[in-house]
Coordinates of C-alpha atoms and ligand atoms in Angstrom, one line a residue:
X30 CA 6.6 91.9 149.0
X31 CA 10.2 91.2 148.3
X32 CA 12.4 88.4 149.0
X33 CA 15.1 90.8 149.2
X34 CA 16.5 94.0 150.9
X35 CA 19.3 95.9 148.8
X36 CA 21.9 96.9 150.5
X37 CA 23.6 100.2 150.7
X38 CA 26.3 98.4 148.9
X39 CA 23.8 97.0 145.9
X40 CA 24.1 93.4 147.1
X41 CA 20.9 91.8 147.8
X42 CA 20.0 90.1 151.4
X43 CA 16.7 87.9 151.5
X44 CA 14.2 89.1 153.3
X45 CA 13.8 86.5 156.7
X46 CA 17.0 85.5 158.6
X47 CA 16.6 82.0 160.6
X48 CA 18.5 82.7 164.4
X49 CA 20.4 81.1 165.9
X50 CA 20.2 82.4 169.3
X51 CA 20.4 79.4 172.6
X52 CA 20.3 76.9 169.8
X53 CA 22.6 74.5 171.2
X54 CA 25.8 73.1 169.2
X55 CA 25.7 69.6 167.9
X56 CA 23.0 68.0 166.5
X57 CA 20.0 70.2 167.6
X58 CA 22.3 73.3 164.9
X59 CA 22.5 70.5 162.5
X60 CA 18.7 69.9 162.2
X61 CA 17.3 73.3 162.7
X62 CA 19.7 74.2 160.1
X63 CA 18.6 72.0 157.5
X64 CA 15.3 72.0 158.8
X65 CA 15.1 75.5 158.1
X66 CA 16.9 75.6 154.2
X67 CA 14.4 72.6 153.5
X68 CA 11.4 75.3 154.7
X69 CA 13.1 77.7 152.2
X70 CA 15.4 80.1 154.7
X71 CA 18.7 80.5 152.3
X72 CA 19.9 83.2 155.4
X73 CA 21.4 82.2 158.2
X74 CA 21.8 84.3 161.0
X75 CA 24.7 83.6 163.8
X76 CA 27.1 84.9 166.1
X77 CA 30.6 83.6 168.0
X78 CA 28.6 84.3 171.6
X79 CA 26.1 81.5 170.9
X80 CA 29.4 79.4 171.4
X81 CA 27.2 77.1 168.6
X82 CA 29.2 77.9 165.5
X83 CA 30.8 74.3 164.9
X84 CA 27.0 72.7 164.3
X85 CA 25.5 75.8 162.1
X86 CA 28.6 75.3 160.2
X87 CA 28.0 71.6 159.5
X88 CA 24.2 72.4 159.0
X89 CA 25.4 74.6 156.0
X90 CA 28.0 72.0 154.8
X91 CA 25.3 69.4 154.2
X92 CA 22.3 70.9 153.7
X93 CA 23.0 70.7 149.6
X94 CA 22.7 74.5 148.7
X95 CA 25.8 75.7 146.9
X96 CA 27.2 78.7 149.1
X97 CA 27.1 81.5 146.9
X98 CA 23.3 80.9 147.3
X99 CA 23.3 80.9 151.1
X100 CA 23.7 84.2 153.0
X101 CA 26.0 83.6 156.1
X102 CA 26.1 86.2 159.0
X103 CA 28.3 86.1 162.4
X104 CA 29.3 88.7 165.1
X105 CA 32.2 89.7 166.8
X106 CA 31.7 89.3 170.5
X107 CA 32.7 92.3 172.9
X108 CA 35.8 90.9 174.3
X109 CA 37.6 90.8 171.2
X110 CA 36.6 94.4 170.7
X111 CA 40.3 96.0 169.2
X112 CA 41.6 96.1 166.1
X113 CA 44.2 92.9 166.0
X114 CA 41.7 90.8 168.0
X115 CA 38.6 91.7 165.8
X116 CA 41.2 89.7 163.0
X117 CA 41.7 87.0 164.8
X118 CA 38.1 86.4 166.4
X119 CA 37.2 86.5 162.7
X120 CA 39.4 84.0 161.7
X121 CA 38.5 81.5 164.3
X122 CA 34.4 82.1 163.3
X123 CA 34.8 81.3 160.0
X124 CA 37.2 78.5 161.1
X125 CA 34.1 77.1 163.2
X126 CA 31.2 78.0 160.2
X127 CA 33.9 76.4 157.8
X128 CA 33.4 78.6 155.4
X129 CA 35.8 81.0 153.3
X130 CA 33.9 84.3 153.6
X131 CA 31.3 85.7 155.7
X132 CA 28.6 87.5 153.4
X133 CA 27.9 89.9 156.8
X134 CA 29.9 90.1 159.9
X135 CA 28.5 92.5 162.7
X136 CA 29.8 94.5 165.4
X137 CA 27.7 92.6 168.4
X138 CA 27.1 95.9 171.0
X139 CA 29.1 98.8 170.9
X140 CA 31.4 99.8 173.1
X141 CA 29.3 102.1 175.7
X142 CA 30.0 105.0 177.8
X143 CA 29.4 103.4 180.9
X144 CA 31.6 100.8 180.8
X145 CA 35.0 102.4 178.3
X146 CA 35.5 105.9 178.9
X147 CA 37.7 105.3 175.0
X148 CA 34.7 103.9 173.7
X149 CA 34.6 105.7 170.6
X150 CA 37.7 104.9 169.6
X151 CA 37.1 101.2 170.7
X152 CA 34.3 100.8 168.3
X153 CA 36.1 102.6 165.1
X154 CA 39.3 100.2 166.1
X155 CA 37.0 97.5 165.5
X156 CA 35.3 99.2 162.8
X157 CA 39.0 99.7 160.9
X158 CA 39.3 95.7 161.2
X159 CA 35.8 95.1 159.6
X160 CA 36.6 97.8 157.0
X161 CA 40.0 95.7 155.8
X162 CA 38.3 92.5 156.2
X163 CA 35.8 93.2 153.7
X164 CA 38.3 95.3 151.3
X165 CA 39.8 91.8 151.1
X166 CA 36.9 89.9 150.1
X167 CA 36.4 88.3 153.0
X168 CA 33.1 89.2 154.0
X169 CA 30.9 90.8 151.4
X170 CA 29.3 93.5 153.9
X171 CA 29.7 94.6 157.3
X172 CA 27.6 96.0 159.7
X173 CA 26.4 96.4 163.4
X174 CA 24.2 95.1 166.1
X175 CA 22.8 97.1 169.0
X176 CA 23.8 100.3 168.0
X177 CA 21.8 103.7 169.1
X178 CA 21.7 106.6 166.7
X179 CA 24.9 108.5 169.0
X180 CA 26.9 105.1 168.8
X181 CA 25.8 105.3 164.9
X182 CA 26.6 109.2 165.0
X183 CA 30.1 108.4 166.7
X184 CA 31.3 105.5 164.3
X185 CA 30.1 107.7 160.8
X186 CA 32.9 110.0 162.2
X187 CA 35.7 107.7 160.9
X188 CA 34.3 105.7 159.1
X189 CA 35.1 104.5 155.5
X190 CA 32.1 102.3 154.8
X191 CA 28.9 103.0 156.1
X192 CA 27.4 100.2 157.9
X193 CA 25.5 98.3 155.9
X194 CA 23.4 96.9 158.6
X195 CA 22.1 97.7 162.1
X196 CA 20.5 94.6 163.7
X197 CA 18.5 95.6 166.8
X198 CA 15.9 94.1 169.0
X199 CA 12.1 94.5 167.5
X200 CA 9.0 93.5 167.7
X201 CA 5.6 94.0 168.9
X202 CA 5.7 96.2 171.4
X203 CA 9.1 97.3 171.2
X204 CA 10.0 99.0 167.8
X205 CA 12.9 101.4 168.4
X206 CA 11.3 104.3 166.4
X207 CA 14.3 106.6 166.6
X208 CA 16.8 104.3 165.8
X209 CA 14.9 102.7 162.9
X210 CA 14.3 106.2 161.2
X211 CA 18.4 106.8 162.3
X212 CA 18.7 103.9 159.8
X213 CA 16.5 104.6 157.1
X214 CA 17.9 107.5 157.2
X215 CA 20.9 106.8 156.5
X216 CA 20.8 104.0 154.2
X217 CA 20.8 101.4 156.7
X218 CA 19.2 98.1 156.7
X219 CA 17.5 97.4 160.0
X220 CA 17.1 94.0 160.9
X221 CA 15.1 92.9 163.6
X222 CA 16.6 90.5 166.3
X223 CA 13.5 88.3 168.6
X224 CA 10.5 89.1 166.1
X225 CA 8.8 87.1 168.3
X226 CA 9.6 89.3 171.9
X227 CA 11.5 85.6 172.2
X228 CA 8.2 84.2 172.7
X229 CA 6.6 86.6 174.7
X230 CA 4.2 88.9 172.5
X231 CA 2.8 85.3 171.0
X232 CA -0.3 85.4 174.1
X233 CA -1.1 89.1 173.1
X234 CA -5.1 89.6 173.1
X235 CA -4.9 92.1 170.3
X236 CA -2.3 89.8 168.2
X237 CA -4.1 86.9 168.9
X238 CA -7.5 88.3 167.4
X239 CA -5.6 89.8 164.4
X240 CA -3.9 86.3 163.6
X241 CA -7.5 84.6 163.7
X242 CA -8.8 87.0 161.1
X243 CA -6.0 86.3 158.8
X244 CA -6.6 82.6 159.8
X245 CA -2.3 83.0 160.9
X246 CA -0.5 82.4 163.9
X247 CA 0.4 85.4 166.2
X248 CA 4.1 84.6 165.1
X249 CA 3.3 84.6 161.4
X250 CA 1.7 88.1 162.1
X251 CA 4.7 89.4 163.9
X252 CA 7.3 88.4 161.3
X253 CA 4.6 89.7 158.2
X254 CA 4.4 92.9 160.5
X255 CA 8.2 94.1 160.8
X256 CA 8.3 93.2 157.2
X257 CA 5.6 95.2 156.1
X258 CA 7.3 98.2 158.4
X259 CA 10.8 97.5 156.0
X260 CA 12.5 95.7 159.0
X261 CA 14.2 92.4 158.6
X262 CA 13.0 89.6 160.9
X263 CA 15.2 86.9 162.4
X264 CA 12.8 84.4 163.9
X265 CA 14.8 81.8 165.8
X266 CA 13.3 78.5 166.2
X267 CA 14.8 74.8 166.8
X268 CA 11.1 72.9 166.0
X269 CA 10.5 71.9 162.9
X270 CA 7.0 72.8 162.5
X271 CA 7.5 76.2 163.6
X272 CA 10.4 76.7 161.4
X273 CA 8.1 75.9 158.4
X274 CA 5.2 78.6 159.7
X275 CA 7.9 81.4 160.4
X276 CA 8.7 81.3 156.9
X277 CA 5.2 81.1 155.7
X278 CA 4.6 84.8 155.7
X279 CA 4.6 85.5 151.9
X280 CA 0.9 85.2 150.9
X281 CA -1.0 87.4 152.7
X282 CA -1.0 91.3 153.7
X283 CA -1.5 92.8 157.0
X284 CA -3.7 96.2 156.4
X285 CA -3.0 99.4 157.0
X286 CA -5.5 99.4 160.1
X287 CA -3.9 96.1 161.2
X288 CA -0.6 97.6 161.3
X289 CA -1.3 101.0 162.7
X290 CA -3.0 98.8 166.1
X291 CA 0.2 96.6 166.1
X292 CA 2.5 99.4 165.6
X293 CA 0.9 100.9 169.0
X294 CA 1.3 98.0 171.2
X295 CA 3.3 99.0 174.0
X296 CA 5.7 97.3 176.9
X297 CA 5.3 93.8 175.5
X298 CA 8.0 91.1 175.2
X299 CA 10.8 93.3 175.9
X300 CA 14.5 92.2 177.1
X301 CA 15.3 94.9 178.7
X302 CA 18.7 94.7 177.5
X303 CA 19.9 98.5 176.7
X304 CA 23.2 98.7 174.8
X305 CA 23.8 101.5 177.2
X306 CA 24.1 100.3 180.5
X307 CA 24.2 96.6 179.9
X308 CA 27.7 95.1 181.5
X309 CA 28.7 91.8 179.3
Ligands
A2P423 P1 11.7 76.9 169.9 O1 13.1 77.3 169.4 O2 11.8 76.0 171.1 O3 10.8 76.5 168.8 P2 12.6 85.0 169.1 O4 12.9 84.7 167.7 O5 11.7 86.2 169.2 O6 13.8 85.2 170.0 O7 11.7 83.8 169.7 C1 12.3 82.6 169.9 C2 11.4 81.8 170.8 O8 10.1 81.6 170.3 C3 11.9 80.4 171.0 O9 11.7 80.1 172.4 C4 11.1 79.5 170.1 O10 11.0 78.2 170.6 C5 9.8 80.3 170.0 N1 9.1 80.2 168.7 C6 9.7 80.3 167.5 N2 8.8 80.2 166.5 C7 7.6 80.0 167.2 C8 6.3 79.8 166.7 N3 6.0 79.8 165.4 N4 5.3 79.6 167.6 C9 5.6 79.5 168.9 N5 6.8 79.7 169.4 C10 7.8 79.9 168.6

């Protein structure tokens, strides 16, 4: 097992992303930051929206890790969608993370049908800003979150750079087939947003009796599980203890028979948010 993806671009991503999702600023970023560099993390996985930027970036300032060894992602939220205000949203994220590039910034959801009738063009505006914004060095890679194969299909149309990252929602009992083989496809790097169903796959019957016969937690089996299927977990925790497990995932293998029965879990854990109808 690898510590790293590779990129479409060559560079190299490691392997488990800590979230960042309803962490709360302050001091509660601050720990679960460092908490989670101490427990080995060196990628960090944020986003404007979680309105907790200021406190991951101080994690990062002082958690002692050089920055060229840390791997720092953020997202553009969707009302800044646009060319000129995909600049300036960027500015003000790296502003908040204090840092002087971004080593990934993502498109949060596309632009859908249902709510921009222009939304193509909406999401290659955006796209156009990312694209300059990494031709000037400041972000090493961009990407998107959210996106469907025909949102994929409709951005390839103009773009310059494929994405070098599709970050989706995955886990046990929710895989996305069709977009992940859109993606691998294509050369793109799926990472997986709520490994754990945010908490919800964890009482699963069948995970639960997998987990005891790998003496693991039903959380260290999820996050072993979408790397074992080439996806790129993003556990988000704010407990110290859990941190530590999440990342514990290195030194045993799920087998083949394991995988095939969690692959085939069905309905569990899911948001229900579909980046075609939802309205934020
Ligand atoms: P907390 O942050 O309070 O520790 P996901 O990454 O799928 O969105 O899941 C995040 C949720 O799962 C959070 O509520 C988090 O709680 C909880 N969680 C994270 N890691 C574990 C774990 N190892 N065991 C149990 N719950 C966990």
């Amino acid at each position: 097992m690898n510590n790293f993806f590779k990129l479409n671009n060559g560079i190299n991503i490691p392997s488990i992303g800590f979230g960042t999702w309803q962490t709360p600023d302050g001091e509660t970023a601050i720990n679960a930051i460092k908490a989670a560099i101490e427990s080995g993390y060196r990628h960090i996985d944020a986003a404007a929206v979680y309105k907790n930027e200021v406190g991951v970036g101080e994690g990062i300032k002082g958690c002692g890790i050089p920055r060229e060894e840390l791997f720092v992602t953020s997202k553009l939220w969707n009302t800044e969608r646009g060319y000129e205000s995909t600049l300036k949203a960027f500015e003000q994220t790296l502003n908040d993370l204090q840092l002087d590039y971004l080593d990934l910034y993502l498109i949060h959801w596309p632009a859908n049908a249902q709510q921009f009738s222009n939304w193509k063009d909406l999401n290659s505006e955006t796209w156009r800003a990312m694209e300059k914004l990494q031709s000037e060095g400041k972000i090493r890679s961009i990407g998107t979150s959210n996106f469907l194969p025909h949102h994929l299909e409709a951005l390839l149309e103009k773009a310059t750079i494929t994405p070098a990252v599709n970050q989706i929602e995955y886990h046990p009992g929710f895989t996305q087939d069709e977009c992940v083989a859109f993606c691998k496809k294509n050369n793109i790097v799926v990472q997986g947003w709520s490994p754990l169903g945010r908490g919800e796959v964890l009482d699963n019957a069948t995970l639960i009796t997998i987990a005891n016969k790998y003496n693991k937690s039903v959380a260290q089996i999820c996050i072993r599980w979408a790397l074992q299927n080439e996806i790129l977990p993003l556990p988000k925790s704010i407990t110290p203890h859990r941190i530590k497990e999440n990342f514990e995932v290195f030194d045993f293998e799920i087998s083949s028979d394991d995988m095939t029965t969690i692959n085939q879990l069905k309905n569990i854990g899911e948001s229900g948010l579909n980046p075609d109808t939802v309205t934020f």
